[in-house]
């Protein structure tokens, strides 16, 4: 499975007509100070590159697969964007903040869509 998990999502029903949706991105800034050698190298690389036979990471694997990876059942630092929506998907509130998250499931986009579709069949 994937070890460098850098994003997570959550959906929570807050009550009648209100649903919270959160997007969480691994907070690398806690471990990499602006302007240090790791930051400068990451800026130079710009992104991780995925080739057929290998991968060239933007950041050291200690960060991407261990300290910053949003692996399941461990508290991890993140930067979060959280929206509160009404039943028509109108945005009622938006928050951006640093957070500590604990992922409870890892799934593919296909599996997530399956769960969403199955939930829709229950109505």
Protein backbone atom coordinates (compact mmCIF):
# COMPACT_ATOMS: atom_id res chain seq x y z
CA UNK A 1 0.00 0.00 0.00
CA UNK A 2 0.86 3.66 -0.20
CA UNK A 3 3.17 4.88 2.57
CA UNK A 4 3.39 8.56 1.67
CA UNK A 5 -0.19 9.53 2.44
CA UNK A 6 -0.31 13.31 2.23
CA UNK A 7 -4.03 14.00 2.24
CA UNK A 8 -7.17 12.91 4.04
CA UNK A 9 -10.87 13.74 3.93
CA UNK A 10 -13.71 13.62 6.40
CA UNK A 11 -17.47 14.04 6.19
CA UNK A 12 -19.62 14.40 9.27
CA UNK A 13 -23.32 15.10 9.63
CA UNK A 14 -23.75 17.95 12.14
CA UNK A 15 -27.51 17.75 12.33
CA UNK A 16 -30.53 18.44 10.15
CA UNK A 17 -29.46 20.40 7.09
CA UNK A 18 -25.77 20.71 8.04
CA UNK A 19 -22.81 18.60 6.93
CA UNK A 20 -19.13 19.22 7.64
CA UNK A 21 -16.55 18.35 4.96
CA UNK A 22 -12.84 18.55 5.71
CA UNK A 23 -9.74 18.29 3.53
CA UNK A 24 -6.50 17.71 5.42
CA UNK A 25 -2.98 18.01 3.98
CA UNK A 26 0.12 16.74 5.79
CA UNK A 27 1.84 19.66 7.56
CA UNK A 28 5.44 19.45 6.37
CA UNK A 29 6.11 22.99 7.64
CA UNK A 30 6.29 21.66 11.20
CA UNK A 31 9.41 19.68 10.27
CA UNK A 32 10.96 21.84 7.51
CA UNK A 33 11.85 25.41 8.44
CA UNK A 34 11.55 28.05 5.70
CA UNK A 35 14.88 28.64 4.00
CA UNK A 36 16.71 25.58 5.35
CA UNK A 37 18.49 23.15 3.00
CA UNK A 38 15.52 20.76 2.81
CA UNK A 39 13.15 23.63 1.99
CA UNK A 40 15.48 25.00 -0.69
CA UNK A 41 15.88 21.58 -2.33
CA UNK A 42 12.11 21.02 -2.27
CA UNK A 43 11.57 24.43 -3.88
CA UNK A 44 14.11 23.54 -6.58
CA UNK A 45 12.46 20.18 -7.29
CA UNK A 46 8.93 21.59 -7.13
CA UNK A 47 7.20 18.19 -7.09
CA UNK A 48 7.80 14.48 -6.80
CA UNK A 49 8.33 12.79 -10.17
CA UNK A 50 6.84 9.36 -10.83
CA UNK A 51 8.65 7.39 -13.55
CA UNK A 52 7.97 3.85 -14.75
CA UNK A 53 10.91 2.29 -12.88
CA UNK A 54 11.44 4.75 -10.02
CA UNK A 55 10.30 7.83 -8.20
CA UNK A 56 12.21 11.05 -7.47
CA UNK A 57 10.82 12.53 -4.27
CA UNK A 58 10.56 16.23 -3.59
CA UNK A 59 11.18 15.61 0.13
CA UNK A 60 13.24 13.01 2.04
CA UNK A 61 11.44 9.70 2.60
CA UNK A 62 11.78 10.08 6.40
CA UNK A 63 9.28 12.92 6.07
CA UNK A 64 7.02 11.56 3.32
CA UNK A 65 6.66 7.97 4.51
CA UNK A 66 7.06 8.41 8.27
CA UNK A 67 6.84 11.72 10.13
CA UNK A 68 4.38 13.48 7.81
CA UNK A 69 2.48 10.54 6.36
CA UNK A 70 -1.17 10.56 7.44
CA UNK A 71 -1.12 6.84 8.21
CA UNK A 72 -4.05 5.28 10.01
CA UNK A 73 -4.56 5.26 13.76
CA UNK A 74 -1.75 7.73 14.54
CA UNK A 75 -2.05 11.39 15.46
CA UNK A 76 -0.56 13.45 12.64
CA UNK A 77 -0.09 17.16 12.01
CA UNK A 78 -2.08 18.61 9.12
CA UNK A 79 -3.32 21.82 7.58
CA UNK A 80 -7.09 21.62 7.26
CA UNK A 81 -9.79 23.31 5.24
CA UNK A 82 -13.23 22.61 6.69
CA UNK A 83 -16.57 23.57 5.16
CA UNK A 84 -20.06 23.43 6.62
CA UNK A 85 -22.66 22.84 3.91
CA UNK A 86 -26.43 22.80 3.83
CA UNK A 87 -28.38 20.03 2.10
CA UNK A 88 -28.16 21.91 -1.23
CA UNK A 89 -24.33 22.11 -0.90
CA UNK A 90 -24.41 25.84 -0.17
CA UNK A 91 -21.38 26.84 1.90
CA UNK A 92 -22.43 28.09 5.33
CA UNK A 93 -18.98 28.35 6.93
CA UNK A 94 -15.31 27.86 5.99
CA UNK A 95 -12.31 27.43 8.29
CA UNK A 96 -8.58 27.01 7.53
CA UNK A 97 -6.33 25.92 10.36
CA UNK A 98 -3.49 23.74 11.55
CA UNK A 99 -4.79 20.53 13.09
CA UNK A 100 -4.00 17.13 14.51
CA UNK A 101 -5.86 14.34 12.74
CA UNK A 102 -6.14 10.59 13.19
CA UNK A 103 -7.02 8.77 9.98
CA UNK A 104 -9.29 5.76 10.49
CA UNK A 105 -9.42 4.33 6.95
CA UNK A 106 -7.35 4.28 3.78
CA UNK A 107 -9.16 3.77 0.52
CA UNK A 108 -8.90 4.32 -3.20
CA UNK A 109 -10.94 6.98 -4.95
CA UNK A 110 -13.00 4.16 -6.46
CA UNK A 111 -13.81 2.69 -3.04
CA UNK A 112 -14.76 6.13 -1.69
CA UNK A 113 -17.09 6.69 -4.65
CA UNK A 114 -18.64 3.25 -4.07
CA UNK A 115 -19.38 4.20 -0.46
CA UNK A 116 -20.93 7.49 -1.55
CA UNK A 117 -23.06 5.76 -4.20
CA UNK A 118 -24.18 3.04 -1.77
CA UNK A 119 -25.14 5.67 0.82
CA UNK A 120 -27.31 7.36 -1.82
CA UNK A 121 -29.19 4.10 -2.40
CA UNK A 122 -30.39 4.06 1.24
CA UNK A 123 -32.75 7.01 0.80
